[in-house]
Amino acid sequence: MNLRAQDAAQQAAGRARARMVERLRAQGIADERVLAAMMQIPRHCFVEEGLAYSAYDDTPLPIGHQQTISQPFVVARMIELLRAGRELGRTLEVGAGCGYQAAVLSCLASEVYAVERIRALLDRARENLRPLRLPNVRLKCADGNLGLPEAAPFDTIVVAAASPEVPPALKAQLAPGGRLMIPVGAGDQRLVMIERQGNVFKETRLEAVRFVPLLSGTE
Ligand code: SAH
C-alpha cells in the first residue's frame, strides 16, 4: 500500500471505531474512560486482514484455534462493571487470545498480566501488541485456572472464557477489595462478579453471555 492509501485506510478505521463507540454508548456503556480506551485501541489490528472490515461490528470474530475475539460490547461492559467506583489497579486477564482486551485494559489499569493457554495465540497477541508499545502489559503462556501466583494478589481479575465453577485459585489471588469477573455455566452462561471484602466473597450474578470454554493445561 502506498502512503496515501495507508492514510485513507487509517482514517476509515478511525471512523468505524468512532461509530463502534457511539453504538456502545447507545447500548448503555456510560464510563467515559472505558469509551476512550475503546476509541484508542485499533481493534482491526487484532483480527486477520481478511476480517478487518468487520472488526468494528458488535460481534465476536474467529482468531484461529477455534477461539474468538470477544464482542466489543461485552469487553466494555465487563470493564465498566469492574471499574465502577474505583480504579482497576493490578489486573490479571485469563484468556488473552489475540490480545485485544489486554490492550484496552492497559489504558485503564496500572499493570496488566494476561495469560493464554495456547502458545500460538499468545505469539499472535505479542505481535499484535508490539506496535502499540504498551509498557504495562505482560503476557504469559499458562493455564489461567491456576491464576498467576508469582504476580498475585490482583485488584482485578477478568476471565474471557466460561467455566462451570469459579476456579478457587482465582478467588484466592484477589487482593482485599478486589473484584473478579467470570462467565459461569456449562450450557447457559452468566457473568458473575465476585468482590472480596476481607475474607468474605460477595457474589453477584449478572447478564447472560456466550464465551468459549475455559480449558485446562497449555498447548
Ligand atoms: N480476551 C480475548 C478473548 C479470547 S477468547 C479478546 O480480547 O478478544 C478466550 C481465550 O481464552 C481463548 O484464546 C482460549 O484459548 C483462552 N483460554 C481458555 N482456557 C484457558 C485457560 N485455562 N487459561 C488461559 N487461557 C485460556
mmCIF file of C-alpha atoms in Angstrom, residues 21-217:
data_model
loop_
_atom_site.group_PDB
_atom_site.id
_atom_site.type_symbol
_atom_site.label_atom_id
_atom_site.label_comp_id
_atom_site.label_asym_id
_atom_site.label_seq_id
_atom_site.Cartn_x
_atom_site.Cartn_y
_atom_site.Cartn_z
ATOM 1 C CA VAL A 21 -18.004 3.775 20.379
ATOM 2 C CA GLU A 22 -21.247 5.654 19.666
ATOM 3 C CA ARG A 23 -23.030 2.299 19.437
ATOM 4 C CA LEU A 24 -21.541 1.237 22.797
ATOM 5 C CA ARG A 25 -22.814 4.491 24.302
ATOM 6 C CA ALA A 26 -26.296 3.860 22.853
ATOM 7 C CA GLN A 27 -26.182 0.330 24.315
ATOM 8 C CA GLY A 28 -25.658 1.846 27.761
ATOM 9 C CA ILE A 29 -21.878 1.995 28.317
ATOM 10 C CA ALA A 30 -21.507 5.229 30.296
ATOM 11 C CA ASP A 31 -17.933 5.142 31.671
ATOM 12 C CA GLU A 32 -16.103 7.764 29.585
ATOM 13 C CA ARG A 33 -12.697 6.259 30.378
ATOM 14 C CA VAL A 34 -13.833 2.887 29.003
ATOM 15 C CA LEU A 35 -15.242 4.521 25.869
ATOM 16 C CA ALA A 36 -11.988 6.469 25.415
ATOM 17 C CA ALA A 37 -9.931 3.279 25.733
ATOM 18 C CA MET A 38 -12.111 1.532 23.142
ATOM 19 C CA MET A 39 -11.594 4.563 20.862
ATOM 20 C CA GLN A 40 -7.840 4.411 21.393
ATOM 21 C CA ILE A 41 -7.183 0.723 20.637
ATOM 22 C CA PRO A 42 -7.255 -0.179 16.909
ATOM 23 C CA ARG A 43 -9.386 -3.321 17.028
ATOM 24 C CA HIS A 44 -8.816 -4.029 13.313
ATOM 25 C CA CYS A 45 -5.137 -4.722 14.111
ATOM 26 C CA PHE A 46 -6.220 -7.733 16.222
ATOM 27 C CA VAL A 47 -8.164 -9.640 13.560
ATOM 28 C CA GLU A 48 -6.959 -11.322 10.376
ATOM 29 C CA GLU A 49 -6.597 -8.934 7.459
ATOM 30 C CA GLY A 50 -9.492 -10.517 5.583
ATOM 31 C CA LEU A 51 -11.820 -9.730 8.507
ATOM 32 C CA ALA A 52 -10.620 -6.178 9.152
ATOM 33 C CA TYR A 53 -13.746 -4.746 7.509
ATOM 34 C CA SER A 54 -15.928 -6.312 10.220
ATOM 35 C CA ALA A 55 -13.555 -5.584 13.112
ATOM 36 C CA TYR A 56 -15.810 -2.812 14.448
ATOM 37 C CA ASP A 57 -19.103 -4.726 14.189
ATOM 38 C CA ASP A 58 -20.532 -5.771 17.530
ATOM 39 C CA THR A 59 -19.785 -9.425 17.088
ATOM 40 C CA PRO A 60 -17.158 -11.962 18.115
ATOM 41 C CA LEU A 61 -14.815 -12.934 15.232
ATOM 42 C CA PRO A 62 -12.638 -16.013 14.711
ATOM 43 C CA ILE A 63 -8.931 -15.679 15.577
ATOM 44 C CA GLY A 64 -7.929 -19.268 14.756
ATOM 45 C CA HIS A 65 -7.529 -22.322 17.017
ATOM 46 C CA GLN A 66 -11.354 -22.347 17.420
ATOM 47 C CA GLN A 67 -11.146 -19.188 19.516
ATOM 48 C CA THR A 68 -12.705 -15.756 19.067
ATOM 49 C CA ILE A 69 -12.002 -12.095 19.752
ATOM 50 C CA SER A 70 -14.662 -11.005 22.258
ATOM 51 C CA GLN A 71 -17.555 -8.804 21.216
ATOM 52 C CA PRO A 72 -16.837 -5.077 21.837
ATOM 53 C CA PHE A 73 -19.959 -4.611 23.989
ATOM 54 C CA VAL A 74 -19.007 -7.476 26.300
ATOM 55 C CA VAL A 75 -15.429 -6.184 26.687
ATOM 56 C CA ALA A 76 -16.730 -2.689 27.506
ATOM 57 C CA ARG A 77 -19.432 -3.968 29.866
ATOM 58 C CA MET A 78 -17.104 -6.219 31.870
ATOM 59 C CA ILE A 79 -14.511 -3.470 32.286
ATOM 60 C CA GLU A 80 -17.154 -0.881 33.198
ATOM 61 C CA LEU A 81 -18.553 -3.127 35.932
ATOM 62 C CA LEU A 82 -15.075 -3.961 37.238
ATOM 63 C CA ARG A 83 -14.197 -0.254 37.401
ATOM 64 C CA ALA A 84 -17.395 1.061 38.973
ATOM 65 C CA GLY A 85 -16.349 3.390 41.793
ATOM 66 C CA ARG A 86 -12.627 2.523 41.793
ATOM 67 C CA GLU A 87 -9.501 2.018 39.687
ATOM 68 C CA LEU A 88 -8.632 -1.388 38.165
ATOM 69 C CA GLY A 89 -5.146 -1.437 39.707
ATOM 70 C CA ARG A 90 -3.084 -4.595 39.187
ATOM 71 C CA THR A 91 -5.068 -6.665 36.725
ATOM 72 C CA LEU A 92 -4.975 -10.291 35.582
ATOM 73 C CA GLU A 93 -6.669 -11.312 32.354
ATOM 74 C CA VAL A 94 -7.253 -15.031 31.818
ATOM 75 C CA GLY A 95 -7.623 -15.906 28.132
ATOM 76 C CA ALA A 96 -5.636 -13.233 26.283
ATOM 77 C CA GLY A 97 -6.484 -14.672 22.847
ATOM 78 C CA CYS A 98 -5.311 -12.139 20.259
ATOM 79 C CA GLY A 99 -4.561 -9.549 22.956
ATOM 80 C CA TYR A 100 -7.382 -7.064 22.281
ATOM 81 C CA GLN A 101 -8.860 -6.879 25.763
ATOM 82 C CA ALA A 102 -5.373 -6.751 27.297
ATOM 83 C CA ALA A 103 -4.709 -3.656 25.172
ATOM 84 C CA VAL A 104 -7.956 -1.998 26.299
ATOM 85 C CA LEU A 105 -7.179 -2.882 29.926
ATOM 86 C CA SER A 106 -3.690 -1.374 29.609
ATOM 87 C CA CYS A 107 -5.283 2.073 29.143
ATOM 88 C CA LEU A 108 -7.127 1.734 32.458
ATOM 89 C CA ALA A 109 -5.060 -0.495 34.765
ATOM 90 C CA SER A 110 -1.722 0.167 36.444
ATOM 91 C CA GLU A 111 -0.414 -3.236 35.313
ATOM 92 C CA VAL A 112 -1.903 -5.950 33.120
ATOM 93 C CA TYR A 113 -0.839 -9.587 33.323
ATOM 94 C CA ALA A 114 -2.517 -11.596 30.573
ATOM 95 C CA VAL A 115 -2.274 -15.391 30.376
ATOM 96 C CA GLU A 116 -3.251 -17.604 27.451
ATOM 97 C CA ARG A 117 -3.102 -21.423 27.280
ATOM 98 C CA ILE A 118 -2.478 -21.690 23.503
ATOM 99 C CA ARG A 119 1.119 -20.727 22.785
ATOM 100 C CA ALA A 120 0.478 -19.905 19.098
ATOM 101 C CA LEU A 121 -2.242 -17.434 20.072
ATOM 102 C CA LEU A 122 -0.018 -15.861 22.676
ATOM 103 C CA ASP A 123 2.647 -15.328 19.988
ATOM 104 C CA ARG A 124 -0.018 -13.671 17.837
ATOM 105 C CA ALA A 125 -1.046 -11.443 20.770
ATOM 106 C CA ARG A 126 2.583 -10.443 21.268
ATOM 107 C CA GLU A 127 2.877 -9.456 17.604
ATOM 108 C CA ASN A 128 -0.407 -7.544 17.699
ATOM 109 C CA LEU A 129 0.585 -5.638 20.827
ATOM 110 C CA ARG A 130 4.205 -4.831 19.892
ATOM 111 C CA PRO A 131 3.480 -1.838 17.582
ATOM 112 C CA LEU A 132 1.192 -0.304 20.230
ATOM 113 C CA ARG A 133 4.120 -0.092 22.695
ATOM 114 C CA LEU A 134 2.061 -0.548 25.825
ATOM 115 C CA PRO A 135 4.606 -0.533 28.643
ATOM 116 C CA ASN A 136 2.369 -2.063 31.333
ATOM 117 C CA VAL A 137 1.275 -5.336 29.675
ATOM 118 C CA ARG A 138 2.952 -8.684 30.355
ATOM 119 C CA LEU A 139 1.932 -11.868 28.566
ATOM 120 C CA LYS A 140 2.494 -15.448 29.633
ATOM 121 C CA CYS A 141 1.574 -18.883 28.323
ATOM 122 C CA ALA A 142 -0.112 -20.534 31.301
ATOM 123 C CA ASP A 143 -3.261 -22.287 32.483
ATOM 124 C CA GLY A 144 -5.323 -19.466 33.945
ATOM 125 C CA ASN A 145 -7.282 -21.864 36.163
ATOM 126 C CA LEU A 146 -4.262 -21.544 38.436
ATOM 127 C CA GLY A 147 -4.146 -17.745 38.233
ATOM 128 C CA LEU A 148 -0.650 -16.286 38.204
ATOM 129 C CA PRO A 149 0.748 -16.901 41.705
ATOM 130 C CA GLU A 150 4.060 -15.122 41.046
ATOM 131 C CA ALA A 151 2.279 -11.803 40.373
ATOM 132 C CA ALA A 152 -0.643 -12.140 42.848
ATOM 133 C CA PRO A 153 -2.529 -10.569 44.527
ATOM 134 C CA PHE A 154 -4.624 -8.707 41.944
ATOM 135 C CA ASP A 155 -7.098 -5.872 42.376
ATOM 136 C CA THR A 156 -8.915 -7.072 39.272
ATOM 137 C CA ILE A 157 -9.229 -10.456 37.559
ATOM 138 C CA VAL A 158 -11.176 -10.819 34.331
ATOM 139 C CA VAL A 159 -11.749 -14.183 32.707
ATOM 140 C CA ALA A 160 -12.553 -14.318 28.967
ATOM 141 C CA ALA A 161 -13.653 -17.975 28.891
ATOM 142 C CA ALA A 162 -16.548 -19.726 30.618
ATOM 143 C CA SER A 163 -16.135 -22.180 33.476
ATOM 144 C CA PRO A 164 -18.709 -24.417 35.199
ATOM 145 C CA GLU A 165 -17.293 -23.166 38.515
ATOM 146 C CA VAL A 166 -15.170 -20.285 39.736
ATOM 147 C CA PRO A 167 -11.572 -21.598 39.961
ATOM 148 C CA PRO A 168 -10.584 -21.390 43.664
ATOM 149 C CA ALA A 169 -7.068 -20.127 42.814
ATOM 150 C CA LEU A 170 -8.558 -17.027 41.212
ATOM 151 C CA LYS A 171 -10.560 -16.153 44.319
ATOM 152 C CA ALA A 172 -7.502 -16.772 46.473
ATOM 153 C CA GLN A 173 -5.417 -14.387 44.344
ATOM 154 C CA LEU A 174 -7.816 -11.450 44.770
ATOM 155 C CA ALA A 175 -6.474 -8.597 46.909
ATOM 156 C CA PRO A 176 -8.761 -7.256 49.664
ATOM 157 C CA GLY A 177 -11.336 -5.036 47.928
ATOM 158 C CA GLY A 178 -10.538 -6.827 44.654
ATOM 159 C CA ARG A 179 -13.049 -7.853 42.001
ATOM 160 C CA LEU A 180 -13.225 -10.923 39.781
ATOM 161 C CA MET A 181 -15.437 -11.161 36.675
ATOM 162 C CA ILE A 182 -16.024 -14.568 35.100
ATOM 163 C CA PRO A 183 -18.630 -16.153 32.826
ATOM 164 C CA VAL A 184 -20.019 -19.150 34.745
ATOM 165 C CA GLY A 185 -22.005 -22.077 33.376
ATOM 166 C CA ALA A 186 -21.576 -25.128 31.181
ATOM 167 C CA GLY A 187 -24.566 -24.644 28.859
ATOM 168 C CA ASP A 188 -26.234 -21.352 29.712
ATOM 169 C CA GLN A 189 -23.653 -18.902 30.928
ATOM 170 C CA ARG A 190 -23.952 -15.842 33.106
ATOM 171 C CA LEU A 191 -21.394 -13.206 34.057
ATOM 172 C CA VAL A 192 -20.582 -13.425 37.739
ATOM 173 C CA MET A 193 -18.778 -10.723 39.691
ATOM 174 C CA ILE A 194 -17.059 -11.643 42.940
ATOM 175 C CA GLU A 195 -15.933 -8.928 45.322
ATOM 176 C CA ARG A 196 -13.544 -9.706 48.138
ATOM 177 C CA GLN A 197 -14.191 -7.895 51.390
ATOM 178 C CA GLY A 198 -11.671 -9.204 53.901
ATOM 179 C CA ASN A 199 -12.239 -12.933 53.722
ATOM 180 C CA VAL A 200 -15.843 -12.618 52.587
ATOM 181 C CA PHE A 201 -16.556 -13.132 48.889
ATOM 182 C CA LYS A 202 -19.711 -11.387 47.709
ATOM 183 C CA GLU A 203 -21.123 -12.889 44.519
ATOM 184 C CA THR A 204 -23.374 -11.024 42.057
ATOM 185 C CA ARG A 205 -24.958 -12.749 39.078
ATOM 186 C CA LEU A 206 -25.222 -10.512 36.025
ATOM 187 C CA GLU A 207 -26.344 -10.869 32.416
ATOM 188 C CA ALA A 208 -26.396 -13.945 30.166
ATOM 189 C CA VAL A 209 -23.355 -14.260 27.860
ATOM 190 C CA ARG A 210 -21.686 -16.686 25.452
ATOM 191 C CA PHE A 211 -17.965 -17.387 25.782
ATOM 192 C CA VAL A 212 -15.666 -20.177 24.610
ATOM 193 C CA PRO A 213 -14.945 -22.724 27.390
ATOM 194 C CA LEU A 214 -12.171 -22.329 29.958
ATOM 195 C CA LEU A 215 -9.980 -25.401 29.366
ATOM 196 C CA SER A 216 -7.107 -26.908 31.350
ATOM 197 C CA GLY A 217 -3.399 -27.159 30.642
#
